PDB file of C-alpha atoms in Angstrom:
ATOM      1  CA  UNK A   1     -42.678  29.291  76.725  1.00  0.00           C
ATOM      2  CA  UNK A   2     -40.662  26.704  74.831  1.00  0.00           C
ATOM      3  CA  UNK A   3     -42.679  25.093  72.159  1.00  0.00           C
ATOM      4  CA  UNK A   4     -40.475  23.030  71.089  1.00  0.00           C
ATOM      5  CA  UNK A   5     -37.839  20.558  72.875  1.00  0.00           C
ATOM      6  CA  UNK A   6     -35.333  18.253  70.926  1.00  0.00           C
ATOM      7  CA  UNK A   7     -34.393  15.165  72.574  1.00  0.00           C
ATOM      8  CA  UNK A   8     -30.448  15.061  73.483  1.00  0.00           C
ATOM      9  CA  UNK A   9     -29.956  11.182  72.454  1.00  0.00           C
ATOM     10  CA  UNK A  10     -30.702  12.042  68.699  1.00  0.00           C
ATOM     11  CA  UNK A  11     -27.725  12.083  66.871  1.00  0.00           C
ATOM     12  CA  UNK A  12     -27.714  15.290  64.641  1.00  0.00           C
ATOM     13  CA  UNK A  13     -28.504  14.827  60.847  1.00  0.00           C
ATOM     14  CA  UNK A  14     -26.796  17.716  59.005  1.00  0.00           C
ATOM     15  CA  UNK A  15     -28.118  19.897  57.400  1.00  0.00           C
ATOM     16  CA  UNK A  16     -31.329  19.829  55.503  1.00  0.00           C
ATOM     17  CA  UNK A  17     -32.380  21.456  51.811  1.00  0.00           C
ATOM     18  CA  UNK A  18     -35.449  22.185  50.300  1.00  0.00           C
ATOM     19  CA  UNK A  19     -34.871  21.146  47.010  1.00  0.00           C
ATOM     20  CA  UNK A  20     -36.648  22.158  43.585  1.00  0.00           C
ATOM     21  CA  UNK A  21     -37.061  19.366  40.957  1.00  0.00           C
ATOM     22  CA  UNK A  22     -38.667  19.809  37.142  1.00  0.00           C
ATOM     23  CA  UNK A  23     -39.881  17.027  35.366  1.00  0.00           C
ATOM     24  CA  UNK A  24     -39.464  17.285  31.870  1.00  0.00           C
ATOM     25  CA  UNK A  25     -42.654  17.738  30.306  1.00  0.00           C
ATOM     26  CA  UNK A  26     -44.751  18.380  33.548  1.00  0.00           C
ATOM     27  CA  UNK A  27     -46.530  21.452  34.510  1.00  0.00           C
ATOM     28  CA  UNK A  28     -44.583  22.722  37.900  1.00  0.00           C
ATOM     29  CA  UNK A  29     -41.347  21.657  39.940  1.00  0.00           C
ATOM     30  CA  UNK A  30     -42.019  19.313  43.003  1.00  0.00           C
ATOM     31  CA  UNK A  31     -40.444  20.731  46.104  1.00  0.00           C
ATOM     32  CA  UNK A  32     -39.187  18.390  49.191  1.00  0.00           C
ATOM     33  CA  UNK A  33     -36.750  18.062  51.872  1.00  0.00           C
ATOM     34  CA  UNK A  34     -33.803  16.204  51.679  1.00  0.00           C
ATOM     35  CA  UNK A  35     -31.118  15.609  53.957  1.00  0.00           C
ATOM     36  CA  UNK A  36     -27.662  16.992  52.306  1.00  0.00           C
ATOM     37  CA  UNK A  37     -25.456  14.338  52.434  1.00  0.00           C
ATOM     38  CA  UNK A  38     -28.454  11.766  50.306  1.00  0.00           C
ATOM     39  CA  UNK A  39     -26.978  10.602  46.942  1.00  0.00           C
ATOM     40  CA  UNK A  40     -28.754  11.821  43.787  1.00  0.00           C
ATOM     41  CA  UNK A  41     -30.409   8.259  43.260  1.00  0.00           C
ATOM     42  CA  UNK A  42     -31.949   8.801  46.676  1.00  0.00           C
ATOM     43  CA  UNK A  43     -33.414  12.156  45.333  1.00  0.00           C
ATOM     44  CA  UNK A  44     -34.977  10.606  42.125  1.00  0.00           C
ATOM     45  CA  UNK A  45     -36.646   8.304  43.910  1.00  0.00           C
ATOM     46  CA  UNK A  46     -38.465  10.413  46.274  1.00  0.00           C
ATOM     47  CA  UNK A  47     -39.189  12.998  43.299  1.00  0.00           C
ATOM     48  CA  UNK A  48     -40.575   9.777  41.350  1.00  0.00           C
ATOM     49  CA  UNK A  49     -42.742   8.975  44.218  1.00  0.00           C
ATOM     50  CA  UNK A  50     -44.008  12.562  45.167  1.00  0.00           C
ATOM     51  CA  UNK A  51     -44.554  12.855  41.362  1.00  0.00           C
ATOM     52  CA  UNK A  52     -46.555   9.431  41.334  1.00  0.00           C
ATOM     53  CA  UNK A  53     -48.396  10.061  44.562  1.00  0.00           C
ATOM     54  CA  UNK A  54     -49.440  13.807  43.570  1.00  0.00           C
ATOM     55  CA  UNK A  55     -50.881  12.004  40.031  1.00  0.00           C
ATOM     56  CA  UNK A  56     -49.478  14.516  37.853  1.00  0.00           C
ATOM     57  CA  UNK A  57     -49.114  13.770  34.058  1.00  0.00           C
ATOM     58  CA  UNK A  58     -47.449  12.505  31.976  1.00  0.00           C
ATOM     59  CA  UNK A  59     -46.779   9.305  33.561  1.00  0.00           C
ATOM     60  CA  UNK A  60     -43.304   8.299  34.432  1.00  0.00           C
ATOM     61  CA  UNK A  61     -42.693   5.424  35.689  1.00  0.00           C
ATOM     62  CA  UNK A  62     -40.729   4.427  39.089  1.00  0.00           C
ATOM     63  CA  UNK A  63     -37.658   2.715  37.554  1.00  0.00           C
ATOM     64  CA  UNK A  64     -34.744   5.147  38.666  1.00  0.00           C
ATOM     65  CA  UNK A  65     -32.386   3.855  36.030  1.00  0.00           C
ATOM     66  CA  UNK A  66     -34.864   5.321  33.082  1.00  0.00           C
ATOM     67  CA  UNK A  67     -34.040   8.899  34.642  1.00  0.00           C
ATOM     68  CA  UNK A  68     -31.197  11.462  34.706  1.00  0.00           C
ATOM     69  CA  UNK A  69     -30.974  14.307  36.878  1.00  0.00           C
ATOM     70  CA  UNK A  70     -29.678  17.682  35.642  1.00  0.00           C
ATOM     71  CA  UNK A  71     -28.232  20.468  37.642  1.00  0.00           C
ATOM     72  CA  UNK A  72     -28.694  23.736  35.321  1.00  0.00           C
ATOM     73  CA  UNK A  73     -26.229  25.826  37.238  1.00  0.00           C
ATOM     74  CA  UNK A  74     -23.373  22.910  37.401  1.00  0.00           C
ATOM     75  CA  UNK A  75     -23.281  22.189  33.598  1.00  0.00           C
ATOM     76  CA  UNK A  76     -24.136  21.118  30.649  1.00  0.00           C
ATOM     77  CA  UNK A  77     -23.685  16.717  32.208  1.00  0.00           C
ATOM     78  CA  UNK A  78     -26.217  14.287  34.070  1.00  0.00           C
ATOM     79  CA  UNK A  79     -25.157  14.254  37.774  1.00  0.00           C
ATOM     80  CA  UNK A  80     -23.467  10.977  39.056  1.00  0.00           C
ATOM     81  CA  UNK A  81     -25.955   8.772  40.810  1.00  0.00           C
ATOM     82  CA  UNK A  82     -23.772   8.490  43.367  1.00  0.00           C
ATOM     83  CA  UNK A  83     -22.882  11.731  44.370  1.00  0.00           C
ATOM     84  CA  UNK A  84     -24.300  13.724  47.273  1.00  0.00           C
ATOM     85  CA  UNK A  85     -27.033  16.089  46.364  1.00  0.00           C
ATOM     86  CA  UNK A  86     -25.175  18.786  49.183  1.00  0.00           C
ATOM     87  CA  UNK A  87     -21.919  18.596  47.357  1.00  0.00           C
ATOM     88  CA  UNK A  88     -22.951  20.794  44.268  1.00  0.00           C
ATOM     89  CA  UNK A  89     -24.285  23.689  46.173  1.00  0.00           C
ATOM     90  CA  UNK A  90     -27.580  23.945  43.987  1.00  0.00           C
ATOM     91  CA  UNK A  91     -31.668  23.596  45.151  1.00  0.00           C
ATOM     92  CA  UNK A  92     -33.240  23.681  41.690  1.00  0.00           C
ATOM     93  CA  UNK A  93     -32.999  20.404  39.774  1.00  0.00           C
ATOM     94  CA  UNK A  94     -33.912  19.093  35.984  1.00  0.00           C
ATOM     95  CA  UNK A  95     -35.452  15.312  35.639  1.00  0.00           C
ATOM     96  CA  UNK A  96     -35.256  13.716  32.516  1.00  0.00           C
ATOM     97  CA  UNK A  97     -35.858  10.641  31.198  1.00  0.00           C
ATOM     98  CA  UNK A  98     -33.323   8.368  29.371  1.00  0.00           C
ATOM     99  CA  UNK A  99     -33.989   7.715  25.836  1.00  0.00           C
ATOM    100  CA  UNK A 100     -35.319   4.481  25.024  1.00  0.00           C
ATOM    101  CA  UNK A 101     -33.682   2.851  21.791  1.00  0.00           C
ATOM    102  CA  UNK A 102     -35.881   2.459  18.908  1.00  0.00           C
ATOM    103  CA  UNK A 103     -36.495  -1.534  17.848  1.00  0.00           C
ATOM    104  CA  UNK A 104     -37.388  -1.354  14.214  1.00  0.00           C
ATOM    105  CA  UNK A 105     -37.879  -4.570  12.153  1.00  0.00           C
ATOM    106  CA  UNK A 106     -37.412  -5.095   8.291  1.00  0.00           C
ATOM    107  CA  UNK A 107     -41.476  -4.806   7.475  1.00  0.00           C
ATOM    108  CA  UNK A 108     -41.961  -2.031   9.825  1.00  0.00           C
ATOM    109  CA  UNK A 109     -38.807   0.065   8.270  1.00  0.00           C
ATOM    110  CA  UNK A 110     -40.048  -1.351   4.495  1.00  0.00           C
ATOM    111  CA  UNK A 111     -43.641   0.138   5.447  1.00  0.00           C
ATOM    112  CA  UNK A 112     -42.288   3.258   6.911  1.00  0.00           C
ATOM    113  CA  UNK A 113     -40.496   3.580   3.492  1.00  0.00           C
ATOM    114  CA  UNK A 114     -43.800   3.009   1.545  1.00  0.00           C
ATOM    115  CA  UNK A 115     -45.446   5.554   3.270  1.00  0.00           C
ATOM    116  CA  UNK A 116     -43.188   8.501   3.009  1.00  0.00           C
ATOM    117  CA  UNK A 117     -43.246   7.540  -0.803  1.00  0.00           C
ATOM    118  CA  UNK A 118     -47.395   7.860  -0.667  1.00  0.00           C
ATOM    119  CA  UNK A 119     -47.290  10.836   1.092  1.00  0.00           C
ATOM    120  CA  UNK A 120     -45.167  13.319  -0.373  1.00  0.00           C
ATOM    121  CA  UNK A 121     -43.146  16.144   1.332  1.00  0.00           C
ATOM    122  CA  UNK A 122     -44.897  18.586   3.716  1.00  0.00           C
ATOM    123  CA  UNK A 123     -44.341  21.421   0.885  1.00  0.00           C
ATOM    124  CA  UNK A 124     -46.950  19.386  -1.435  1.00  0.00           C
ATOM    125  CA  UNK A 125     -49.323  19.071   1.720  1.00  0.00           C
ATOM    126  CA  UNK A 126     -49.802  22.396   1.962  1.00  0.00           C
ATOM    127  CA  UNK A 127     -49.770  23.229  -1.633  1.00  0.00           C
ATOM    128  CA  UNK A 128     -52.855  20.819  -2.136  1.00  0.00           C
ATOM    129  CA  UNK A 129     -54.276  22.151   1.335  1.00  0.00           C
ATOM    130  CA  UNK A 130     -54.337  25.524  -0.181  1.00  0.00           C
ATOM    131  CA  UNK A 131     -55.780  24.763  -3.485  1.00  0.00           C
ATOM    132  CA  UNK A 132     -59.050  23.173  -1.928  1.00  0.00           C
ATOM    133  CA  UNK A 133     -61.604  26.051  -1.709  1.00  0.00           C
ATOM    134  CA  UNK A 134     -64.491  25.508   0.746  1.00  0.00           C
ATOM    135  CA  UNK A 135     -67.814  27.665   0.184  1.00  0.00           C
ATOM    136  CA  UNK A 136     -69.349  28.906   2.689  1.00  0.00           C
ATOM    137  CA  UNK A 137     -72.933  28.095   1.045  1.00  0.00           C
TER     138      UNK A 137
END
């Protein structure tokens, strides 16, 4: 009994992966099929979206250019966005997000400056923290 028939005028796709990827920060890898021969900013996308449409936390975004993509057995580098996800021999994937640069105007930094002044170090926190006695009556 054949279950299953392919259809002869498909053209044929090469081969498929199921791929691992780990957001940064989130509580388990998302797992998918992808084709081999998709590019890595093909790959982000669908993890962003899987990601997005499973609701997990924290919230990402869906802008592919805020996001790197790591392969932990390939190196210590961010994979090319245009590169083929087939081409590295790897299923288990890193996301990251890019880090955003910091705006910081004059009163803000002035303020900043004021309140590490007020505050002391951490040594004196605890130093004070210690000293305070609370009864239990």
């Amino acid at each position: 009994m054949l279950l299953y028939k392919q259809k002869k005028n498909q053209p044929a796709k090469g081969k498929r992966l199921l791929i691992s990827v780990t957001v940064l920060g989130s509580a388990g890898p998302i797992r998918f099929v992808v084709n081999e021969e998709e590019v890595v900013t093909a790959v982000i996308d669908t993890a962003l979206k899987s990601y997005a449409r499973e609701g997990r936390l924290p919230v990402l975004g869906s802008d592919l250019n805020d996001f790197f993509l790591y392969c932990p057995n390939a190196g210590s580098g961010a994979l090319s966005p245009w590169e083929t996800i087939g081409s590295l021999g790897c299923r288990n994937f890193m996301l990251c997000k890019k880090p955003q640069p910091v705006k910081v105007d004059n009163n803000a930094r002035s303020n900043s400056a004021i309140t590490q002044k007020a505050s002391g170090s951490w040594k004196s926190w605890i130093n004070k923290s210690r000293s305070l006695k609370i009864s239990s009556h």
